[in-house]
CSV table of C-alpha atoms and ligand atoms in Angstrom, one decimal:
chain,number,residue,atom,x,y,z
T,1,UNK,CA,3.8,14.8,2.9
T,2,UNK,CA,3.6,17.4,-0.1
T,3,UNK,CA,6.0,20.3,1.5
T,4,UNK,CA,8.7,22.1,-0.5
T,5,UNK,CA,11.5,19.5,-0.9
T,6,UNK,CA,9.3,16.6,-2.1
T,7,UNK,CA,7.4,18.7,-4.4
T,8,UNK,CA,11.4,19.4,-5.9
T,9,UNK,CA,12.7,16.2,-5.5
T,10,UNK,CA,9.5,14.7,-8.0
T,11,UNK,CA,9.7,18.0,-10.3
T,12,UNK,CA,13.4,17.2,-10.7
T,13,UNK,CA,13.1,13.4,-11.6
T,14,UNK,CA,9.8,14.2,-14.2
T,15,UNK,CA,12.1,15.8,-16.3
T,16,UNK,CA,11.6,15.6,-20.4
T,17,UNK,CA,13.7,12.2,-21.1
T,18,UNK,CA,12.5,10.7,-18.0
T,19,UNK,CA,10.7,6.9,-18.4
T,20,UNK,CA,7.9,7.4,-16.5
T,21,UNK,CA,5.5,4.4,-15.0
T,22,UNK,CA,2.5,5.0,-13.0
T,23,UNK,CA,0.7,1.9,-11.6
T,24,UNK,CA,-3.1,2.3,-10.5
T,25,UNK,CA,-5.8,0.7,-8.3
T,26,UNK,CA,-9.2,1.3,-7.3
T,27,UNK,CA,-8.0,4.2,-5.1
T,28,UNK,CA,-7.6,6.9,-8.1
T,29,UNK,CA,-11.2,6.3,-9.6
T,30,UNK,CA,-12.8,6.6,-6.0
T,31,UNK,CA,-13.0,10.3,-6.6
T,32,UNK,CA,-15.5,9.8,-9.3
T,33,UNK,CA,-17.8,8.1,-7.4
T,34,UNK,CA,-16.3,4.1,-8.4
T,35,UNK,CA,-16.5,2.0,-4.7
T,36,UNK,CA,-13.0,1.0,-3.7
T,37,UNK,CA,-12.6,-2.9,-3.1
T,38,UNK,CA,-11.2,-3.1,0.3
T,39,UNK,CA,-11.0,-0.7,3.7
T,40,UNK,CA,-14.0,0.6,5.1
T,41,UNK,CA,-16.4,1.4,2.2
T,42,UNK,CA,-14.7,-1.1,-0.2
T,43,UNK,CA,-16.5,-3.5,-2.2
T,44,UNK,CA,-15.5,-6.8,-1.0
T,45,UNK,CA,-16.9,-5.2,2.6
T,46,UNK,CA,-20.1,-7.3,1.7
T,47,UNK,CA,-18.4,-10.0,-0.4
T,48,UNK,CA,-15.6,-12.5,-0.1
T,49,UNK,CA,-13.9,-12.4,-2.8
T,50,UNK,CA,-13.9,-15.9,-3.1
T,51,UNK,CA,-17.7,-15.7,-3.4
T,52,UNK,CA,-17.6,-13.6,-6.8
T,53,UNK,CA,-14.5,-12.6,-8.6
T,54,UNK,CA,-13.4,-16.6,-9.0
T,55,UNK,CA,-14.3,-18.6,-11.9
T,56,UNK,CA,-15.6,-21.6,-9.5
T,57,UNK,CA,-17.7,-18.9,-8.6
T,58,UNK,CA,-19.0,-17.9,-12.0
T,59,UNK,CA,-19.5,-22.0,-12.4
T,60,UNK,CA,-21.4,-22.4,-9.2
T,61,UNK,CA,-23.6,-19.1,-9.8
T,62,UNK,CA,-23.3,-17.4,-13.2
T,63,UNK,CA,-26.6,-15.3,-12.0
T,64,UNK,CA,-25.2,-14.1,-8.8
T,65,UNK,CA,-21.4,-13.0,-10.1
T,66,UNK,CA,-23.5,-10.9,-12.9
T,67,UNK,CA,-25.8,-9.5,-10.7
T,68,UNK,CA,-23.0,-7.7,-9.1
T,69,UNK,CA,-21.0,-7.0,-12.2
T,70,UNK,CA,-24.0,-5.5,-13.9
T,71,UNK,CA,-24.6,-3.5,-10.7
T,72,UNK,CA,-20.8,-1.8,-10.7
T,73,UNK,CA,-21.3,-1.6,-14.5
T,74,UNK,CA,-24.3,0.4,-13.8
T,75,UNK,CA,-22.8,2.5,-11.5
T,76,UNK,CA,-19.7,2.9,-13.1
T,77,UNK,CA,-21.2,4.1,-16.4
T,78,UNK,CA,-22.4,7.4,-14.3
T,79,UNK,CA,-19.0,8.2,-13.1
T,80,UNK,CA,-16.5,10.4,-14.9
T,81,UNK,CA,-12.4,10.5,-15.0
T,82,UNK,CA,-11.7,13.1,-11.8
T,83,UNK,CA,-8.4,15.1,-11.5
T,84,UNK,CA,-6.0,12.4,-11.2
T,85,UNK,CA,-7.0,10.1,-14.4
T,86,UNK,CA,-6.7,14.4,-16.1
T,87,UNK,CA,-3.6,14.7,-15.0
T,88,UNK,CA,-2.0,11.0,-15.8
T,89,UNK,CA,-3.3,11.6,-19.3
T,90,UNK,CA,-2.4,14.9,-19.9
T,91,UNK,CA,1.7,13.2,-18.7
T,92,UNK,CA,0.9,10.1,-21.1
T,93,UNK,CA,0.7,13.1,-24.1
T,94,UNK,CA,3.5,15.2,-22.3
T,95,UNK,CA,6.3,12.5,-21.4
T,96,UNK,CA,7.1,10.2,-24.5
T,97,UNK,CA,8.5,7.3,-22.4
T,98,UNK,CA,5.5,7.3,-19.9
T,99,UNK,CA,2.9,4.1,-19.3
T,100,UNK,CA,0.5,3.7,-17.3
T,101,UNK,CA,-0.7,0.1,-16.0
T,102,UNK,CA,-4.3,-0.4,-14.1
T,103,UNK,CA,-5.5,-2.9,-12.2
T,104,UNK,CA,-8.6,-1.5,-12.7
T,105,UNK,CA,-11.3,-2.7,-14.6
T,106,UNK,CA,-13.6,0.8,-14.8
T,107,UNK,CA,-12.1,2.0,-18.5
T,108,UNK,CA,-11.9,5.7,-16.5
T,109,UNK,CA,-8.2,6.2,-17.7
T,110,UNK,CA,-9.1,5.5,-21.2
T,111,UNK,CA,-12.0,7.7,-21.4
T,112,UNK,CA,-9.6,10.3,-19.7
T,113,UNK,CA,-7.5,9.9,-23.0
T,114,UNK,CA,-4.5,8.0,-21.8
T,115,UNK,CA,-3.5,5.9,-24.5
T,116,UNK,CA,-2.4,2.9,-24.5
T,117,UNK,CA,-3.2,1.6,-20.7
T,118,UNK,CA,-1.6,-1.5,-19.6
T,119,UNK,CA,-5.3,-3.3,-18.4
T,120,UNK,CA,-3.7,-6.6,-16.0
T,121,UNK,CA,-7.5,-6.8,-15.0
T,122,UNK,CA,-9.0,-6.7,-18.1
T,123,UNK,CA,-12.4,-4.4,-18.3
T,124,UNK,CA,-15.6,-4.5,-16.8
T,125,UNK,CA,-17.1,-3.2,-20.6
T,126,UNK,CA,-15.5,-6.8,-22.3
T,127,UNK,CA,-16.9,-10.0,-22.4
T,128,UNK,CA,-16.4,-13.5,-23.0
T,129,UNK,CA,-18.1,-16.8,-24.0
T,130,UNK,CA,-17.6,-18.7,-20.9
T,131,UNK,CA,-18.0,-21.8,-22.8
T,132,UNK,CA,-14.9,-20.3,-25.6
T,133,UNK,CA,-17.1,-21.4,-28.7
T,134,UNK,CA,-15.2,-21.4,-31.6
T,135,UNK,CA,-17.5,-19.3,-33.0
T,136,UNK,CA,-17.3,-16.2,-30.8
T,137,UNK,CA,-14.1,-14.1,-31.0
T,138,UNK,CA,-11.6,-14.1,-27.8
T,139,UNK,CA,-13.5,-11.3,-26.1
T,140,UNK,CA,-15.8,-8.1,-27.1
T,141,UNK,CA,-17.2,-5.1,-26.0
T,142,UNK,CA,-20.1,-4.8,-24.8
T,143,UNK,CA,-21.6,-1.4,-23.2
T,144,UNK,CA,-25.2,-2.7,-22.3
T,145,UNK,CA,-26.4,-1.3,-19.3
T,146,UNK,CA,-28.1,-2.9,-17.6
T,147,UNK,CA,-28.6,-6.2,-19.2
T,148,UNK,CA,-31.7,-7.4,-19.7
T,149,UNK,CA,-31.2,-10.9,-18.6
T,150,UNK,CA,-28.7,-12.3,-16.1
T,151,UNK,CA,-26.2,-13.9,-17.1
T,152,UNK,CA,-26.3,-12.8,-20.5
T,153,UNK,CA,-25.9,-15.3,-23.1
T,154,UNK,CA,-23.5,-15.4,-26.3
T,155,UNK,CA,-25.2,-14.9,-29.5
T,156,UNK,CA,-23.3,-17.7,-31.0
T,157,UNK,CA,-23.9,-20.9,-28.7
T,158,UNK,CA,-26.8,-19.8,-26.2
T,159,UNK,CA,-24.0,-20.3,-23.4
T,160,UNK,CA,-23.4,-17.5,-20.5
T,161,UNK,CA,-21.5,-15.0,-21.3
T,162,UNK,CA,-18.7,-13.9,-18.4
T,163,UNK,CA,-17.0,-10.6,-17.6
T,164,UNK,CA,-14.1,-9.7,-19.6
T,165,UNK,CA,-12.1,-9.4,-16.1
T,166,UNK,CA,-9.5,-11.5,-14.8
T,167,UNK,CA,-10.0,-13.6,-12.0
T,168,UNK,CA,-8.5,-15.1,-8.7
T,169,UNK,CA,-6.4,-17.5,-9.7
T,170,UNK,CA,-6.6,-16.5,-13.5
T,171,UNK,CA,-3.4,-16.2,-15.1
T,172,UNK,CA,-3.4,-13.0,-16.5
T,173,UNK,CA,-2.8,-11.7,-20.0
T,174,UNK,CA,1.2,-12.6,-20.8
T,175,UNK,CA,1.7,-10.2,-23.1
T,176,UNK,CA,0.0,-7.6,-20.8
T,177,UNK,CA,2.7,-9.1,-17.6
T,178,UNK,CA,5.9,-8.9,-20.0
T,179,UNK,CA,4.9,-5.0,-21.4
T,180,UNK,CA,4.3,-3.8,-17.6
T,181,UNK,CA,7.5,-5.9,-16.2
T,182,UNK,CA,9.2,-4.0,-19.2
T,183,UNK,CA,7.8,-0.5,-17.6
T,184,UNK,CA,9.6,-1.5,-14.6
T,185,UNK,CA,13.0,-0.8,-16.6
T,186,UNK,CA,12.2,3.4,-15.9
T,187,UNK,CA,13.4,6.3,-14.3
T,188,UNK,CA,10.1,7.0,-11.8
T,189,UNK,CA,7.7,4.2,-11.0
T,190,UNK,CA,4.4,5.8,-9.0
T,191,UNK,CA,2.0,3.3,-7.4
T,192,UNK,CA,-1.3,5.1,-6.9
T,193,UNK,CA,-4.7,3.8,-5.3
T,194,UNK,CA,-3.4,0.1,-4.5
T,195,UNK,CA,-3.5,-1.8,-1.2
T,196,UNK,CA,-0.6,-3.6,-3.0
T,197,UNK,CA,-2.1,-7.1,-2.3
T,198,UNK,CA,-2.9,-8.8,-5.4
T,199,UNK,CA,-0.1,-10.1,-7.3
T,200,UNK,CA,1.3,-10.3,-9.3
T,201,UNK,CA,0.5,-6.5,-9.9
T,202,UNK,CA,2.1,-5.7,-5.9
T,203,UNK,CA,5.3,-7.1,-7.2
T,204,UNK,CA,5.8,-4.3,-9.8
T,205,UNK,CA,7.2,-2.1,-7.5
T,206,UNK,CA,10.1,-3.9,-6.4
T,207,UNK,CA,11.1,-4.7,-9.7
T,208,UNK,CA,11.2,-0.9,-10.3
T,209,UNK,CA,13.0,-0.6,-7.0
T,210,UNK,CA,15.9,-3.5,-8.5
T,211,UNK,CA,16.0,-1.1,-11.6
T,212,UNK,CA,17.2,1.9,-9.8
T,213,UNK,CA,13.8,3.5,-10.8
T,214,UNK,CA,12.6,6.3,-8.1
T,215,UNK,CA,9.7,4.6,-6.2
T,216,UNK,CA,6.7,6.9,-5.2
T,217,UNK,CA,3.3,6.0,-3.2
T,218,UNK,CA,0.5,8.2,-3.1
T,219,UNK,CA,-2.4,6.6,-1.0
T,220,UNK,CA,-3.8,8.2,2.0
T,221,UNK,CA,-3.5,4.9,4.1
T,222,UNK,CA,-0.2,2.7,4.4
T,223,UNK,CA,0.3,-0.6,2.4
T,224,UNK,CA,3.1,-3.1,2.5
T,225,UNK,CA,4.5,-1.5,0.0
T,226,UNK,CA,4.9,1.9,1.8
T,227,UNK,CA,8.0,0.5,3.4
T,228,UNK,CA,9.5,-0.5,0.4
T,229,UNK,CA,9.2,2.9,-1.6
T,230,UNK,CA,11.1,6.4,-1.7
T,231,UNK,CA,9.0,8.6,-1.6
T,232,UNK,CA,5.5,8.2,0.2
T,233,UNK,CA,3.0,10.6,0.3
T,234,UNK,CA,0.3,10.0,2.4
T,235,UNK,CA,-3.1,11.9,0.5
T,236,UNK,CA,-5.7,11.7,-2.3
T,237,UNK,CA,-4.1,11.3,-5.8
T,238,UNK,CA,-6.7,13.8,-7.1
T,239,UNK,CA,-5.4,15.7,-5.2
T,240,UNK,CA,-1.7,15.0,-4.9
T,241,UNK,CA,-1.3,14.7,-8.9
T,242,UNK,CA,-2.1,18.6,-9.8
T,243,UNK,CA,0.2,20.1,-7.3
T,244,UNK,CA,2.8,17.6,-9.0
T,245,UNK,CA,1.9,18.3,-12.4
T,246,UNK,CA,1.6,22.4,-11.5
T,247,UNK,CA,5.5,22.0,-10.6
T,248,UNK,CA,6.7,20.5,-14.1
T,249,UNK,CA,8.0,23.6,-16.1
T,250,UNK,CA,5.6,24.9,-18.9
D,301,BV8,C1,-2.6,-15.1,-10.8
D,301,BV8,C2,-11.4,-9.1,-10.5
D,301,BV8,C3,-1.5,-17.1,-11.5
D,301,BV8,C4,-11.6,-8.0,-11.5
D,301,BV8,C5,-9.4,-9.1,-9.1
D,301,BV8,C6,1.9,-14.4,-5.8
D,301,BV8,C7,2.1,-14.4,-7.1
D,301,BV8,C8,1.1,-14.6,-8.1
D,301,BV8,C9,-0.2,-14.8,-7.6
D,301,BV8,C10,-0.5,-14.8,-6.3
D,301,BV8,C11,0.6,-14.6,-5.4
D,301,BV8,N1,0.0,-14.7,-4.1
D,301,BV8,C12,-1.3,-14.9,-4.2
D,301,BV8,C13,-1.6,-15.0,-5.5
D,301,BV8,C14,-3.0,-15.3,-6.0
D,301,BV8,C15,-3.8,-14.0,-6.2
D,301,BV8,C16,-3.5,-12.9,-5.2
D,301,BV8,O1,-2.8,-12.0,-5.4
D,301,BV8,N2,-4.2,-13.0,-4.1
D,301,BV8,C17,-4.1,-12.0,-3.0
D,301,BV8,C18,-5.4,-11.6,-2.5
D,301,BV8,C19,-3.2,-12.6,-2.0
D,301,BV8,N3,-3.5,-13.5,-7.6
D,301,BV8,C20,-4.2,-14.0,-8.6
D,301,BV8,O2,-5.0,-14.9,-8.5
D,301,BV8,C21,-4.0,-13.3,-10.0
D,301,BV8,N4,-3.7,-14.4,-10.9
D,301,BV8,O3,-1.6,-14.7,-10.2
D,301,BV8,O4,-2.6,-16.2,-11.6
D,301,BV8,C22,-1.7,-18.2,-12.4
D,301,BV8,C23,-0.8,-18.5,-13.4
D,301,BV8,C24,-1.0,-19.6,-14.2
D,301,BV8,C25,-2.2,-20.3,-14.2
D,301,BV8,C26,-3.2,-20.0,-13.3
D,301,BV8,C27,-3.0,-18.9,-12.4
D,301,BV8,C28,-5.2,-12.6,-10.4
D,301,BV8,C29,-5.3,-11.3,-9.7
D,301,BV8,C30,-6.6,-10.5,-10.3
D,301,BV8,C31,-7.7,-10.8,-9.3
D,301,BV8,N5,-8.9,-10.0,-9.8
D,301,BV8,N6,-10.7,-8.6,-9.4
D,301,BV8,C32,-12.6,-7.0,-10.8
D,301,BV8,O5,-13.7,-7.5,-10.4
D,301,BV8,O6,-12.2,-5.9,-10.6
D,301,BV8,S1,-8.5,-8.3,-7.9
D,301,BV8,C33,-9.2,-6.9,-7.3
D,301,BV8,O7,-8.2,-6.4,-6.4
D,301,BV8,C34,-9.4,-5.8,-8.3
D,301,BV8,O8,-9.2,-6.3,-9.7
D,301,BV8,C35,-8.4,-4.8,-8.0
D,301,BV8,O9,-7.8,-4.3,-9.2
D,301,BV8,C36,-7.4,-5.5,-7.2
D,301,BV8,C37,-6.5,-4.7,-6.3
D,301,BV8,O10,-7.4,-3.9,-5.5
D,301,BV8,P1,-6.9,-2.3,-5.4
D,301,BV8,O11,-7.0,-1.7,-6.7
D,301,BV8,O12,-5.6,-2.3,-4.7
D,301,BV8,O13,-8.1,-1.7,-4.5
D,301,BV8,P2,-8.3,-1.8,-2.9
D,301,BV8,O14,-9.7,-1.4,-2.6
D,301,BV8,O15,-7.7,-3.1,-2.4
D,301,BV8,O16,-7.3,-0.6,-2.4
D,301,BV8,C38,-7.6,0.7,-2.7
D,301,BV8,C39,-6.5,1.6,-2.2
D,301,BV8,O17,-6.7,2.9,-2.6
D,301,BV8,C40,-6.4,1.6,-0.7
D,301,BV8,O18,-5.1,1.4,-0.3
D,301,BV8,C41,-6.9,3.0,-0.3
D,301,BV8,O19,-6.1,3.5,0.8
D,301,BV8,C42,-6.4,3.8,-1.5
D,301,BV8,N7,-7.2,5.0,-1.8
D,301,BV8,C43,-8.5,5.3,-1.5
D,301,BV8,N8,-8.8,6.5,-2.0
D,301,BV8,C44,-7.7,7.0,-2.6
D,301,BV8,C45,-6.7,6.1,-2.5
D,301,BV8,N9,-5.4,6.2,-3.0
D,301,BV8,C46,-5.2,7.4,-3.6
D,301,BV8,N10,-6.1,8.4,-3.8
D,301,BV8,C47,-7.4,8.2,-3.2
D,301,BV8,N11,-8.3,9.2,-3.4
């Protein structure tokens, strides 16, 4: 837990020089209101994720997959960053070797101001042409909310337009795996908000672990990689993440 010799033990390995990586899930954005994906009020409580976040999915039923993307897009575009995306971006301007990776899609980090953020999902706020027309550029931004029509359709060929998110069973962005497996090369490596099952974002913490990197959990419930780490401590991040940060020297 958060007593007296862990509190010292993180404030004395955040120190100025330190190479910092904090890797996030759904977990630290559940404090501003964004449903987690698995556990008792998770997302995927109603839906296999077989069902929706696949591209055979998206084949079978373009409607269906954007009828619940547009609905978390909805919901998500009422929520605000909470104490723990505050905090990570006040360390990304604080710490000059510090990066943070998400595997969440929700763009809350970013609008907290950390800068860059290491996206292996991608963003709920891009999109694609699902049919890649050579016209349309790799993927955009797009902010409606909510769409008009489901799915919505690329202004170029008439064809659906998908989720800028990647999928089960979509390779993800190679540039995006090489810069976070580069992270792993640091001094402290926290894992935040994950259930640490999706790979290959779960594996990033024993690669930090084979570095000699301190490895930290903050979750409230166990995950296979609590037995792996240094240091876990078992509450809220929006919670944990202040007292932390109220320890580093001013
Ligand atoms: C790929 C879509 C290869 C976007 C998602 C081994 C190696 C490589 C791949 C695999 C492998 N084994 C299996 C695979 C395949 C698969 C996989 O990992 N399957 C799992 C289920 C076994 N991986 C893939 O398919 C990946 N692709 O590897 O491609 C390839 C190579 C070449 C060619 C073709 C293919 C793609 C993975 C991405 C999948 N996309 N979603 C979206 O809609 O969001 S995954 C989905 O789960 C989300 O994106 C989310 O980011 C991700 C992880 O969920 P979490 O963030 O952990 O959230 P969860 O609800 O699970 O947990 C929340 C936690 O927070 C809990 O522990 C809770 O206790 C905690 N919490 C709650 N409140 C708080 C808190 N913690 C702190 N504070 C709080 N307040």
């Amino acid at each position: 837990m958060l007593d007296g010799p862990v509190l010292d033990r993180l404030a004395r390995t955040l120190t100025p020089d330190a190479r910092i990586t904090v890797m996030t899930g759904a977990g630290v954005s559940a404090a501003s209101g964004v449903p987690t994906f698995r556990g008792s009020t998770g997302l995927w409580r109603n839906f296999r994720a077989e069902d929706l976040a696949t591209p055979e999915a998206f084949a079978r039923n373009p409607r269906t997959v954007w009828e619940w993307y547009d609905w978390r897009r909805q919901l998500i575009a009422r929520c605000v960053p909470n104490r723990a995306h505050e905090i990570l971006a006040s360390w990304s301007r604080r710490f000059p070797a510090f990066t943070l990776i998400t595997q969440n899609v929700d763009g809350l980090h970013e609008r907290a101001g950390t800068d860059p953020v290491l996206r292996m999902h991608g963003s709920i706020w891009d999109v694609s042409c699902w049919n890649g027309c050579a016209a349309s550029p790799p993927r955009w931004r797009d902010d409606t909310v909510p769409f008009t029509a489901l799915p919505p359709t690329c202004a170029h060929c008439g064809g659906p337009l998908r989720p800028g998110v990647v999928w089960f069973g979509e390779p993800l962005d190679p540039e995006v795996v090489d810069a976070c497996l580069d992270a792993t090369r640091c001094d402290v490596f926290f894992t935040s908000g994950t259930s640490a099952v999706v790979y290959p974002a779960a594996g990033l913490v024993a690669h930090a672990r084979r570095h000699g990197a301190t490895t930290v959990e903050v979750n409230p419930e166990g995950t296979p990689a609590s037995g792996e780490v240094d240091l876990v401590i078992a509450q809220p991040a929006e919670l944990v993440l202040p007292v932390v940060d109220a320890q580093l020297p001013r």
